[in-house]
Amino acid sequence: MIDISESVMQFLLAFVVVGPLLGAVAALLPAPPGLKGKSPEQAVLRHGVTVTGVLLIAAIVLALGFDHDHPSRMQATTDISWIPALDVRIHLGIDGISLPLLVLTALLTFLCALYSYFNPPSGPSPKAFVALLLLLESGTLATFAVLDLLLFFLAFETVLIPMYFLIARWGGEGRTRAAWKFILFTLLGSVVMLLGLLLIGIKAGTFDMVALATDNGRSLTASVQVIAVLAIGVGLAVKTPMWPLHSWLPDAHTAAPTVGSVLLAGVLLKMGTYGFVRILLPIAPHGLHTFAPYLAAFAVVGIVYGSLACLALARQGAKGDLKRLIAYSSVGHMGFVLLGIATMTPTGVNGALFANIAHGLITGLLFFLVGGLKDRTGSTDLDTLAERTGAALYGRAPRLGGLLAFGAVASLGLPGLAGFWGEMLALFGSFDPAAGLSRPAFLTFMAIGAFGTLLTAAYMLVVVRRVCMGGADREVPKLPDVRGYEFAAWTPLVALTVLAGLWPRALLGLTDPAVQQLLAGGNR
């Protein structure tokens, strides 16, 4: 790690939040400054790569300058009065919980910009595409960096408009319906969430998340906490997405362009679970404790439901779409995240945070791979893919087939890869939940969740068999293997999936002290 002054850290964090907004404005100018290409379209796509690359470097430097000996302390903080009448402040800061999500967001957005430079999505002007991509990045990064409830809500909502247009304007078949379904679900959830945030701020006398976490709910009555958790939890659950509020997700993923699916699964879904940990867990612990068994029950239903839906889509003869299948798998994987949070224990919450990062890496890779398959075969339908690859992707494009198999085994939680640790810790947390929670109930949830891991292995192995194995004697056109730009965009995700699986302490060493402090009464 490197020694960086606090003022430089403050500047870096502010730049990471504001930089994408400035880049989005520059993308809409007649010619992005200092960037030339063979055409205006190439120039603006290069602008997107440059801006997201600079932001990724800033996020990495921020991580290197982070005080890893005190990850529970808020660092790189900025606290400026914004709306004095409401005591709303521009309060920024990062700790061991938010830092990994900040870096993950910067990384995935850069990889999406790089992928789009070499493989531009078909649709309207690239200027609008790049501007929306950067606006989406700004809202997501701000969500993980702000420490004021109203600013959190504004950042949380900022991502909705760019994602809506990415789906509606650059998506595939059914994009208009999917985009409207996405925006209506998330907006309705957000309205309810805003009421809960206002209730907390008014009753506690402050919207400052650090002060509220330190207070640990002592200034809020039990009834206020219960109402606030119900209202805020609905909004967060829609974004997560939690069963049965998930129905917008499969349609959005199926219709979205490749980079839209990568960012939706890899980043946007994390905003909901992050809100549970950052807001509800420390600020309204009594209210969350009241709803924890119900949250866990919905979580395990989502695990089994998502897995069964994937198994139905994967079986031979079904009209299964591979993008839709991976979308349903996200419902199951995010169920483990919610289960870990519902235990309200350091083990379970650390498992939830680890699973968040693992899901972003692995599912981001899977959507990139499915996008590559669609570019080569023109379809994501499993029957069509099997027909056009001869069900022998290993033989037709061995590197692409190997990466798809790697993504599948990582997703099913193979030990030694990132997907294993989060789910295991969430189940361990259910074995011994927080005091006052019914242990028999959580043991039941643990058993159901463990059964869900078996279902995950079943459908992922069926997908690999149908697409990658067998039928090599059939005459099908040779497929291009992994291209150079694909290798550049996908290799970091593969490497980090392996690294997190073999060295989980690198992530748990950041999150655990921060989680311990949140559960003990906030960041001091």
Short mmCIF file of C-alpha atoms in Angstrom, two decimals:
data_model
loop_
_atom_site.label_atom_id
_atom_site.label_comp_id
_atom_site.label_asym_id
_atom_site.label_seq_id
_atom_site.Cartn_x
_atom_site.Cartn_y
_atom_site.Cartn_z
CA MET A 1 0.00 0.00 0.00
CA ILE A 2 1.11 3.56 -0.58
CA ASP A 3 1.06 6.57 1.72
CA ILE A 4 -1.30 9.23 0.34
CA SER A 5 -2.36 12.34 2.21
CA GLU A 6 -5.98 12.69 3.31
CA SER A 7 -6.50 15.73 1.08
CA VAL A 8 -5.39 13.76 -1.99
CA MET A 9 -7.68 10.88 -0.98
CA GLN A 10 -10.56 13.34 -0.65
CA PHE A 11 -9.85 14.71 -4.12
CA LEU A 12 -9.64 11.21 -5.62
CA LEU A 13 -12.98 10.16 -4.16
CA ALA A 14 -14.67 13.38 -5.29
CA PHE A 15 -13.13 12.94 -8.76
CA VAL A 16 -14.34 9.34 -8.98
CA VAL A 17 -17.90 10.50 -8.22
CA VAL A 18 -17.97 13.68 -10.35
CA GLY A 19 -15.59 12.62 -13.14
CA PRO A 20 -18.11 10.46 -15.04
CA LEU A 21 -20.58 13.37 -15.09
CA LEU A 22 -17.97 15.65 -16.65
CA GLY A 23 -17.10 12.91 -19.10
CA ALA A 24 -20.77 12.48 -20.04
CA VAL A 25 -21.08 16.19 -20.81
CA ALA A 26 -17.86 16.10 -22.87
CA ALA A 27 -19.16 13.12 -24.85
CA LEU A 28 -22.07 15.24 -26.08
CA LEU A 29 -19.80 18.02 -27.36
CA PRO A 30 -19.13 18.26 -31.11
CA ALA A 31 -15.73 16.62 -30.65
CA PRO A 32 -14.45 15.13 -27.36
CA PRO A 33 -11.40 17.23 -26.46
CA GLY A 34 -8.01 15.80 -27.35
CA LEU A 35 -9.37 12.64 -28.96
CA LYS A 36 -9.32 11.93 -32.66
CA GLY A 37 -10.44 8.87 -34.55
CA LYS A 38 -11.14 7.74 -38.06
CA SER A 39 -14.71 8.93 -37.55
CA PRO A 40 -16.72 10.92 -34.98
CA GLU A 41 -18.25 7.65 -33.77
CA GLN A 42 -14.84 6.12 -33.12
CA ALA A 43 -13.68 9.30 -31.38
CA VAL A 44 -16.54 9.32 -28.89
CA LEU A 45 -16.13 5.60 -28.16
CA ARG A 46 -12.44 6.24 -27.54
CA HIS A 47 -13.48 9.06 -25.24
CA GLY A 48 -15.55 6.57 -23.22
CA VAL A 49 -12.59 4.21 -22.89
CA THR A 50 -10.31 7.08 -21.84
CA VAL A 51 -12.64 8.50 -19.20
CA THR A 52 -13.54 5.14 -17.67
CA GLY A 53 -9.87 4.12 -17.76
CA VAL A 54 -8.82 7.26 -15.87
CA LEU A 55 -11.57 6.65 -13.33
CA LEU A 56 -10.44 3.05 -12.87
CA ILE A 57 -6.88 4.24 -12.23
CA ALA A 58 -8.19 6.77 -9.70
CA ALA A 59 -10.21 4.04 -7.96
CA ILE A 60 -7.16 1.75 -7.82
CA VAL A 61 -4.99 4.54 -6.39
CA LEU A 62 -7.75 5.21 -3.87
CA ALA A 63 -7.66 1.53 -2.90
CA LEU A 64 -3.86 1.56 -2.62
CA GLY A 65 -3.94 4.66 -0.43
CA PHE A 66 -6.70 3.24 1.78
CA ASP A 67 -5.63 2.56 5.37
CA HIS A 68 -6.05 -1.21 5.42
CA ASP A 69 -5.16 -1.34 9.10
CA HIS A 70 -8.37 0.57 9.93
CA PRO A 71 -10.95 -0.49 7.30
CA SER A 72 -13.85 0.22 9.65
CA ARG A 73 -13.04 3.94 9.70
CA MET A 74 -14.55 6.24 7.09
CA GLN A 75 -11.73 7.55 4.93
CA ALA A 76 -11.30 10.16 2.18
CA THR A 77 -14.25 11.99 3.74
CA THR A 78 -15.74 15.24 2.47
CA ASP A 79 -18.51 16.92 4.47
CA ILE A 80 -20.01 20.14 3.06
CA SER A 81 -23.38 21.69 3.88
CA TRP A 82 -25.65 21.61 0.81
CA ILE A 83 -29.24 22.35 1.91
CA PRO A 84 -29.00 23.84 5.41
CA ALA A 85 -32.77 24.03 5.91
CA LEU A 86 -33.02 20.24 5.67
CA ASP A 87 -29.53 19.58 7.08
CA VAL A 88 -28.64 17.78 3.82
CA ARG A 89 -24.88 17.58 3.34
CA ILE A 90 -22.53 16.55 0.54
CA HIS A 91 -20.96 13.88 2.68
CA LEU A 92 -18.65 11.40 0.95
CA GLY A 93 -16.49 8.63 2.38
CA ILE A 94 -15.44 5.01 1.96
CA ASP A 95 -14.75 2.12 4.30
CA GLY A 96 -14.07 -1.58 3.90
CA ILE A 97 -17.65 -2.22 2.83
CA SER A 98 -17.92 0.37 0.06
CA LEU A 99 -14.36 0.31 -1.32
CA PRO A 100 -14.60 -3.11 -3.07
CA LEU A 101 -17.91 -2.11 -4.68
CA LEU A 102 -16.41 1.18 -5.84
CA VAL A 103 -13.48 -0.58 -7.53
CA LEU A 104 -15.75 -3.27 -9.02
CA THR A 105 -17.97 -0.59 -10.57
CA ALA A 106 -15.02 1.28 -12.06
CA LEU A 107 -13.55 -1.96 -13.44
CA LEU A 108 -16.74 -3.28 -15.04
CA THR A 109 -17.58 0.08 -16.60
CA PHE A 110 -14.11 0.35 -18.11
CA LEU A 111 -14.32 -3.20 -19.49
CA CYS A 112 -17.74 -2.41 -20.98
CA ALA A 113 -16.39 0.76 -22.61
CA LEU A 114 -13.40 -1.17 -23.99
CA TYR A 115 -15.64 -3.93 -25.33
CA SER A 116 -17.98 -1.37 -26.92
CA TYR A 117 -15.07 0.42 -28.64
CA PHE A 118 -14.22 -2.69 -30.65
CA ASN A 119 -17.78 -4.01 -30.86
CA PRO A 120 -20.12 -0.97 -30.91
CA PRO A 121 -23.75 -1.79 -30.11
CA SER A 122 -26.14 -1.34 -32.99
CA GLY A 123 -28.50 1.53 -32.41
CA PRO A 124 -28.65 5.33 -32.28
CA SER A 125 -25.75 7.75 -31.91
CA PRO A 126 -22.64 6.50 -30.05
CA LYS A 127 -22.50 9.94 -28.39
CA ALA A 128 -25.69 9.22 -26.48
CA PHE A 129 -24.53 5.68 -25.68
CA VAL A 130 -21.24 6.84 -24.15
CA ALA A 131 -22.91 9.71 -22.27
CA LEU A 132 -25.49 7.33 -20.79
CA LEU A 133 -22.79 4.80 -19.85
CA LEU A 134 -20.86 7.49 -17.98
CA LEU A 135 -24.00 8.85 -16.30
CA LEU A 136 -24.80 5.33 -15.16
CA GLU A 137 -21.29 4.98 -13.75
CA SER A 138 -21.55 8.28 -11.90
CA GLY A 139 -24.82 7.34 -10.21
CA THR A 140 -23.53 3.93 -9.20
CA LEU A 141 -20.21 5.21 -7.82
CA ALA A 142 -22.05 7.95 -5.92
CA THR A 143 -24.40 5.39 -4.37
CA PHE A 144 -21.42 3.60 -2.82
CA ALA A 145 -19.65 6.80 -1.74
CA VAL A 146 -22.33 9.15 -0.31
CA LEU A 147 -23.10 9.21 3.41
CA ASP A 148 -26.33 11.22 3.42
CA LEU A 149 -29.71 9.51 3.09
CA LEU A 150 -31.16 12.01 0.60
CA LEU A 151 -27.99 12.02 -1.50
CA PHE A 152 -28.09 8.23 -1.43
CA PHE A 153 -31.62 8.35 -2.81
CA LEU A 154 -30.65 10.81 -5.56
CA ALA A 155 -27.68 8.66 -6.58
CA PHE A 156 -29.82 5.51 -6.36
CA GLU A 157 -32.35 7.05 -8.76
CA THR A 158 -29.77 8.53 -11.16
CA VAL A 159 -29.01 5.11 -12.63
CA LEU A 160 -32.60 4.43 -13.67
CA ILE A 161 -32.80 6.80 -16.64
CA PRO A 162 -29.55 5.77 -18.38
CA MET A 163 -30.33 2.07 -17.91
CA TYR A 164 -33.84 2.60 -19.27
CA PHE A 165 -32.47 4.20 -22.45
CA LEU A 166 -29.68 1.62 -22.82
CA ILE A 167 -32.34 -1.09 -22.88
CA ALA A 168 -34.98 0.81 -24.87
CA ARG A 169 -32.66 2.22 -27.57
CA TRP A 170 -29.83 -0.34 -27.86
CA GLY A 171 -31.62 -3.50 -26.74
CA GLY A 172 -32.90 -6.44 -28.72
CA GLU A 173 -36.33 -7.93 -29.28
CA GLY A 174 -38.93 -6.82 -26.74
CA ARG A 175 -36.74 -3.95 -25.54
CA THR A 176 -39.53 -1.36 -25.18
CA ARG A 177 -41.66 -3.56 -22.95
CA ALA A 178 -38.64 -4.66 -20.91
CA ALA A 179 -37.45 -1.07 -20.43
CA TRP A 180 -40.88 0.11 -19.26
CA LYS A 181 -41.21 -2.82 -16.90
CA PHE A 182 -37.77 -2.03 -15.46
CA ILE A 183 -38.51 1.65 -14.92
CA LEU A 184 -42.00 1.11 -13.46
CA PHE A 185 -40.92 -1.54 -10.97
CA THR A 186 -37.90 0.41 -9.76
CA LEU A 187 -39.66 3.78 -9.63
CA LEU A 188 -42.59 2.43 -7.63
CA GLY A 189 -40.17 0.79 -5.20
CA SER A 190 -38.17 4.00 -4.95
CA VAL A 191 -41.23 6.09 -4.04
CA VAL A 192 -41.90 3.84 -1.06
CA MET A 193 -38.20 3.88 -0.15
CA LEU A 194 -38.11 7.69 -0.14
CA LEU A 195 -40.93 7.79 2.40
CA GLY A 196 -38.95 5.48 4.67
CA LEU A 197 -35.78 7.56 4.34
CA LEU A 198 -37.70 10.76 5.13
CA LEU A 199 -39.27 9.08 8.16
CA ILE A 200 -35.85 8.18 9.55
CA GLY A 201 -34.37 11.62 8.85
CA ILE A 202 -37.29 13.52 10.39
CA LYS A 203 -37.59 11.34 13.48
CA ALA A 204 -33.83 11.17 14.12
CA GLY A 205 -33.24 14.82 13.28
CA THR A 206 -30.49 14.09 10.76
CA PHE A 207 -29.95 12.43 7.38
CA ASP A 208 -26.27 11.77 8.07
CA MET A 209 -25.67 8.03 7.69
CA VAL A 210 -22.58 7.96 9.90
CA ALA A 211 -24.34 9.75 12.77
CA LEU A 212 -27.39 7.51 12.37
CA ALA A 213 -25.25 4.36 12.33
CA THR A 214 -23.41 5.47 15.46
CA ASP A 215 -26.76 6.12 17.16
CA ASN A 216 -27.69 2.54 16.19
CA GLY A 217 -31.44 3.21 16.24
CA ARG A 218 -31.55 4.58 19.79
CA SER A 219 -33.29 7.79 18.63
CA LEU A 220 -35.93 5.83 16.70
CA THR A 221 -38.82 4.05 18.37
CA ALA A 222 -39.47 0.39 17.60
CA SER A 223 -42.58 1.21 15.55
CA VAL A 224 -40.70 3.84 13.49
CA GLN A 225 -37.94 1.32 12.78
CA VAL A 226 -40.41 -1.33 11.68
CA ILE A 227 -42.22 1.06 9.32
CA ALA A 228 -38.94 2.43 7.95
CA VAL A 229 -37.50 -1.05 7.33
CA LEU A 230 -40.67 -2.13 5.55
CA ALA A 231 -40.72 0.96 3.31
CA ILE A 232 -37.01 1.14 2.55
CA GLY A 233 -36.73 -2.64 2.29
CA VAL A 234 -39.34 -2.79 -0.49
CA GLY A 235 -37.38 -0.30 -2.61
CA LEU A 236 -34.10 -2.08 -2.00
CA ALA A 237 -35.65 -5.51 -2.58
CA VAL A 238 -36.92 -4.48 -6.03
CA LYS A 239 -33.40 -3.45 -7.08
CA THR A 240 -31.75 -6.55 -5.55
CA PRO A 241 -34.04 -8.26 -6.88
CA MET A 242 -35.80 -10.34 -4.22
CA TRP A 243 -38.49 -12.86 -5.05
CA PRO A 244 -41.36 -12.09 -5.77
CA LEU A 245 -40.31 -8.54 -6.84
CA HIS A 246 -37.90 -9.91 -9.44
CA SER A 247 -40.10 -10.26 -12.52
CA TRP A 248 -38.62 -7.20 -14.27
CA LEU A 249 -35.12 -8.72 -14.26
CA PRO A 250 -35.36 -11.59 -16.81
CA ASP A 251 -37.03 -9.36 -19.40
CA ALA A 252 -34.52 -6.53 -18.84
CA HIS A 253 -31.52 -8.86 -19.19
CA THR A 254 -32.91 -10.65 -22.23
CA ALA A 255 -33.55 -7.40 -24.08
CA ALA A 256 -30.52 -5.40 -22.92
CA PRO A 257 -27.34 -5.07 -25.00
CA THR A 258 -24.34 -7.02 -23.74
CA VAL A 259 -22.78 -4.16 -21.77
CA GLY A 260 -26.20 -3.28 -20.33
CA SER A 261 -26.58 -6.83 -18.99
CA VAL A 262 -23.04 -6.80 -17.58
CA LEU A 263 -23.61 -3.56 -15.67
CA LEU A 264 -27.13 -4.48 -14.61
CA ALA A 265 -26.02 -7.78 -13.07
CA GLY A 266 -22.52 -6.76 -12.01
CA VAL A 267 -23.26 -3.38 -10.46
CA LEU A 268 -26.90 -2.26 -10.26
CA LEU A 269 -28.15 -5.28 -8.33
CA LYS A 270 -25.48 -4.59 -5.68
CA MET A 271 -27.01 -1.20 -4.92
CA GLY A 272 -30.00 -2.86 -3.28
CA THR A 273 -28.06 -5.24 -1.04
CA TYR A 274 -25.59 -2.46 -0.19
CA GLY A 275 -28.52 -0.39 1.07
CA PHE A 276 -29.58 -3.21 3.39
CA VAL A 277 -26.09 -3.33 4.91
CA ARG A 278 -25.29 0.40 4.96
CA ILE A 279 -28.71 1.75 6.01
CA LEU A 280 -31.05 -0.80 7.56
CA LEU A 281 -28.58 -2.99 9.44
CA PRO A 282 -26.97 -0.23 11.57
CA ILE A 283 -29.66 2.48 11.52
CA ALA A 284 -32.80 0.41 12.21
CA PRO A 285 -31.52 -2.83 13.78
CA HIS A 286 -34.71 -3.55 15.72
CA GLY A 287 -36.85 -3.16 12.62
CA LEU A 288 -34.57 -5.39 10.55
CA HIS A 289 -34.50 -7.95 13.37
CA THR A 290 -38.31 -8.05 13.22
CA PHE A 291 -38.34 -8.73 9.48
CA ALA A 292 -35.19 -10.89 9.33
CA PRO A 293 -37.01 -14.27 9.33
CA TYR A 294 -39.30 -13.09 6.52
CA LEU A 295 -36.34 -11.72 4.56
CA ALA A 296 -34.58 -15.06 4.95
CA ALA A 297 -37.70 -16.94 3.86
CA PHE A 298 -38.09 -14.84 0.72
CA ALA A 299 -34.35 -15.29 0.08
CA VAL A 300 -34.41 -19.10 0.13
CA VAL A 301 -37.59 -19.19 -1.96
CA GLY A 302 -35.71 -17.03 -4.46
CA ILE A 303 -32.75 -19.41 -4.38
CA VAL A 304 -34.87 -22.45 -5.17
CA TYR A 305 -37.22 -20.63 -7.56
CA GLY A 306 -34.35 -19.12 -9.56
CA SER A 307 -32.59 -22.48 -9.76
CA LEU A 308 -35.73 -24.36 -10.84
CA ALA A 309 -36.47 -21.72 -13.48
CA CYS A 310 -32.92 -22.11 -14.81
CA LEU A 311 -33.23 -25.89 -14.81
CA ALA A 312 -36.48 -25.64 -16.78
CA LEU A 313 -34.84 -23.32 -19.32
CA ALA A 314 -31.74 -25.51 -19.59
CA ARG A 315 -33.42 -28.87 -20.20
CA GLN A 316 -33.43 -30.42 -23.64
CA GLY A 317 -36.33 -29.34 -25.83
CA ALA A 318 -37.22 -26.27 -23.77
CA LYS A 319 -37.36 -22.87 -25.43
CA GLY A 320 -34.50 -21.66 -23.27
CA ASP A 321 -32.69 -18.38 -23.77
CA LEU A 322 -29.18 -18.37 -22.29
CA LYS A 323 -29.36 -14.69 -21.28
CA ARG A 324 -32.68 -15.30 -19.57
CA LEU A 325 -31.24 -18.33 -17.80
CA ILE A 326 -28.33 -16.31 -16.39
CA ALA A 327 -30.78 -13.61 -15.32
CA TYR A 328 -32.79 -16.15 -13.34
CA SER A 329 -29.56 -17.46 -11.85
CA SER A 330 -28.98 -13.95 -10.48
CA VAL A 331 -32.25 -14.24 -8.53
CA GLY A 332 -30.86 -17.35 -6.87
CA HIS A 333 -27.39 -15.95 -6.21
CA MET A 334 -28.72 -12.70 -4.77
CA GLY A 335 -30.91 -14.86 -2.54
CA PHE A 336 -27.73 -16.02 -0.79
CA VAL A 337 -26.75 -12.38 -0.29
CA LEU A 338 -30.11 -11.60 1.32
CA LEU A 339 -29.91 -14.75 3.45
CA GLY A 340 -26.52 -13.68 4.78
CA ILE A 341 -27.84 -10.21 5.65
CA ALA A 342 -30.92 -11.71 7.34
CA THR A 343 -28.74 -13.65 9.80
CA MET A 344 -27.53 -10.30 11.21
CA THR A 345 -24.22 -11.95 12.18
CA PRO A 346 -20.68 -10.98 11.14
CA THR A 347 -20.28 -14.34 9.36
CA GLY A 348 -23.49 -13.99 7.36
CA VAL A 349 -23.06 -10.32 6.47
CA ASN A 350 -19.44 -10.86 5.42
CA GLY A 351 -20.66 -13.74 3.28
CA ALA A 352 -23.26 -11.46 1.71
CA LEU A 353 -20.66 -8.80 0.87
CA PHE A 354 -18.27 -11.42 -0.54
CA ALA A 355 -21.07 -12.96 -2.62
CA ASN A 356 -21.90 -9.48 -3.93
CA ILE A 357 -18.42 -9.06 -5.38
CA ALA A 358 -18.21 -12.66 -6.61
CA HIS A 359 -21.55 -12.37 -8.40
CA GLY A 360 -20.44 -9.15 -10.09
CA LEU A 361 -17.27 -10.79 -11.42
CA ILE A 362 -18.75 -14.12 -12.46
CA THR A 363 -22.10 -12.99 -13.86
CA GLY A 364 -20.42 -10.06 -15.62
CA LEU A 365 -18.12 -12.59 -17.31
CA LEU A 366 -21.05 -14.87 -18.23
CA PHE A 367 -22.98 -12.04 -19.89
CA PHE A 368 -19.87 -11.03 -21.82
CA LEU A 369 -19.51 -14.65 -23.00
CA VAL A 370 -23.15 -14.89 -24.02
CA GLY A 371 -22.73 -11.64 -25.95
CA GLY A 372 -19.75 -13.18 -27.72
CA LEU A 373 -21.79 -16.27 -28.59
CA LYS A 374 -24.61 -14.11 -29.95
CA ASP A 375 -22.16 -12.16 -32.14
CA ARG A 376 -20.94 -15.43 -33.63
CA THR A 377 -24.21 -17.34 -33.98
CA GLY A 378 -26.83 -14.58 -34.09
CA SER A 379 -28.84 -16.07 -31.23
CA THR A 380 -28.87 -16.78 -27.49
CA ASP A 381 -31.52 -19.51 -27.77
CA LEU A 382 -30.04 -22.73 -26.38
CA ASP A 383 -31.44 -24.96 -29.16
CA THR A 384 -30.14 -22.57 -31.82
CA LEU A 385 -26.75 -22.32 -30.10
CA ALA A 386 -26.49 -26.10 -29.92
CA GLU A 387 -27.40 -26.36 -33.61
CA ARG A 388 -25.01 -23.66 -34.83
CA THR A 389 -22.10 -24.79 -32.68
CA GLY A 390 -22.79 -28.47 -33.26
CA ALA A 391 -23.12 -28.67 -29.47
CA ALA A 392 -19.32 -28.82 -29.53
CA LEU A 393 -18.02 -25.40 -28.64
CA TYR A 394 -14.88 -27.02 -27.22
CA GLY A 395 -13.99 -28.18 -30.71
CA ARG A 396 -15.25 -25.17 -32.70
CA ALA A 397 -13.84 -22.42 -30.44
CA PRO A 398 -11.91 -24.08 -27.60
CA ARG A 399 -10.95 -20.93 -25.72
CA LEU A 400 -14.51 -19.59 -25.81
CA GLY A 401 -15.85 -22.98 -24.74
CA GLY A 402 -13.30 -23.21 -21.94
CA LEU A 403 -14.24 -19.74 -20.65
CA LEU A 404 -17.94 -20.62 -20.72
CA ALA A 405 -17.23 -23.78 -18.72
CA PHE A 406 -15.08 -21.75 -16.30
CA GLY A 407 -17.89 -19.23 -15.80
CA ALA A 408 -20.37 -22.06 -15.22
CA VAL A 409 -18.30 -23.85 -12.56
CA ALA A 410 -17.49 -20.53 -10.89
CA SER A 411 -21.21 -19.71 -10.79
CA LEU A 412 -22.11 -23.06 -9.24
CA GLY A 413 -19.69 -22.35 -6.36
CA LEU A 414 -16.71 -24.59 -7.06
CA PRO A 415 -14.25 -24.42 -4.13
CA GLY A 416 -11.18 -22.39 -5.04
CA LEU A 417 -13.20 -19.84 -7.03
CA ALA A 418 -14.91 -16.67 -5.82
CA GLY A 419 -18.45 -18.05 -5.94
CA PHE A 420 -17.77 -20.56 -3.17
CA TRP A 421 -16.97 -18.35 -0.19
CA GLY A 422 -19.94 -16.00 -0.13
CA GLU A 423 -22.53 -18.76 -0.33
CA MET A 424 -20.71 -20.91 2.23
CA LEU A 425 -20.44 -18.04 4.73
CA ALA A 426 -24.11 -17.12 4.23
CA LEU A 427 -25.06 -20.72 5.06
CA PHE A 428 -22.70 -20.76 8.05
CA GLY A 429 -24.33 -17.56 9.30
CA SER A 430 -27.72 -19.28 9.09
CA PHE A 431 -26.39 -22.13 11.24
CA ASP A 432 -26.00 -19.70 14.15
CA PRO A 433 -28.09 -16.53 13.57
CA ALA A 434 -28.13 -13.44 15.76
CA ALA A 435 -29.56 -13.61 19.24
CA GLY A 436 -33.34 -13.51 19.28
CA LEU A 437 -33.75 -15.09 15.84
CA SER A 438 -35.24 -18.57 15.67
CA ARG A 439 -32.40 -21.05 15.17
CA PRO A 440 -34.67 -23.89 13.99
CA ALA A 441 -36.12 -21.59 11.32
CA PHE A 442 -32.69 -20.52 10.12
CA LEU A 443 -31.45 -24.12 10.14
CA THR A 444 -34.36 -24.87 7.82
CA PHE A 445 -33.40 -21.92 5.63
CA MET A 446 -29.80 -23.19 5.60
CA ALA A 447 -30.92 -26.64 4.43
CA ILE A 448 -33.08 -25.17 1.66
CA GLY A 449 -30.23 -22.87 0.57
CA ALA A 450 -27.82 -25.82 0.48
CA PHE A 451 -30.31 -27.68 -1.72
CA GLY A 452 -30.32 -24.65 -4.00
CA THR A 453 -26.56 -25.04 -4.54
CA LEU A 454 -27.18 -28.56 -5.87
CA LEU A 455 -29.80 -27.22 -8.29
CA THR A 456 -27.33 -24.56 -9.44
CA ALA A 457 -24.76 -27.25 -10.23
CA ALA A 458 -27.40 -29.21 -12.14
CA TYR A 459 -28.51 -26.44 -14.51
CA MET A 460 -25.03 -25.07 -15.11
CA LEU A 461 -23.71 -28.50 -16.04
CA VAL A 462 -26.69 -29.03 -18.37
CA VAL A 463 -25.86 -25.73 -20.12
CA VAL A 464 -22.22 -26.75 -20.57
CA ARG A 465 -23.25 -30.15 -21.93
CA ARG A 466 -25.75 -28.68 -24.40
CA VAL A 467 -23.47 -25.96 -25.76
CA CYS A 468 -19.93 -27.20 -25.31
CA MET A 469 -19.89 -30.99 -25.46
CA GLY A 470 -20.81 -33.63 -28.00
CA GLY A 471 -21.92 -33.59 -31.60
CA ALA A 472 -18.43 -32.83 -32.95
CA ASP A 473 -19.08 -34.97 -36.02
CA ARG A 474 -21.79 -32.64 -37.27
CA GLU A 475 -20.94 -30.27 -40.11
CA VAL A 476 -21.20 -26.71 -38.78
CA PRO A 477 -19.26 -23.60 -39.73
CA LYS A 478 -16.05 -22.92 -37.82
CA LEU A 479 -16.55 -20.26 -35.16
CA PRO A 480 -14.06 -17.49 -34.44
CA ASP A 481 -12.35 -18.09 -31.12
CA VAL A 482 -11.72 -15.41 -28.48
CA ARG A 483 -10.63 -12.19 -30.16
CA GLY A 484 -7.97 -9.83 -28.82
CA TYR A 485 -10.34 -7.21 -27.42
CA GLU A 486 -12.49 -9.94 -25.84
CA PHE A 487 -9.40 -11.39 -24.21
CA ALA A 488 -8.55 -7.94 -22.81
CA ALA A 489 -12.09 -7.39 -21.48
CA TRP A 490 -12.59 -10.84 -19.99
CA THR A 491 -9.18 -11.75 -18.55
CA PRO A 492 -9.41 -9.39 -15.51
CA LEU A 493 -12.70 -11.00 -14.49
CA VAL A 494 -11.24 -14.50 -14.76
CA ALA A 495 -8.10 -13.51 -12.83
CA LEU A 496 -10.04 -11.81 -10.02
CA THR A 497 -12.45 -14.75 -9.76
CA VAL A 498 -9.50 -17.07 -9.19
CA LEU A 499 -7.70 -14.62 -6.88
CA ALA A 500 -10.76 -14.07 -4.67
CA GLY A 501 -11.33 -17.82 -4.53
CA LEU A 502 -7.77 -18.66 -3.53
CA TRP A 503 -7.19 -15.63 -1.28
CA PRO A 504 -10.53 -14.68 0.30
CA ARG A 505 -8.73 -12.82 3.08
CA ALA A 506 -7.95 -9.99 0.65
CA LEU A 507 -11.66 -9.09 0.63
CA LEU A 508 -12.75 -10.37 4.05
CA GLY A 509 -9.90 -8.44 5.68
CA LEU A 510 -11.56 -5.26 4.40
CA THR A 511 -15.18 -6.08 5.15
CA ASP A 512 -14.99 -7.89 8.47
CA PRO A 513 -13.80 -5.01 10.73
CA ALA A 514 -16.34 -2.66 9.11
CA VAL A 515 -19.15 -5.21 9.55
CA GLN A 516 -18.18 -5.85 13.17
CA GLN A 517 -18.38 -2.13 13.85
CA LEU A 518 -21.69 -1.67 12.05
CA LEU A 519 -23.25 -4.46 14.07
CA ALA A 520 -21.76 -3.03 17.28
CA GLY A 521 -23.16 0.45 16.71
CA GLY A 522 -21.87 2.22 13.61
CA ASN A 523 -18.76 3.92 12.32
CA ARG A 524 -17.03 6.03 14.93
#
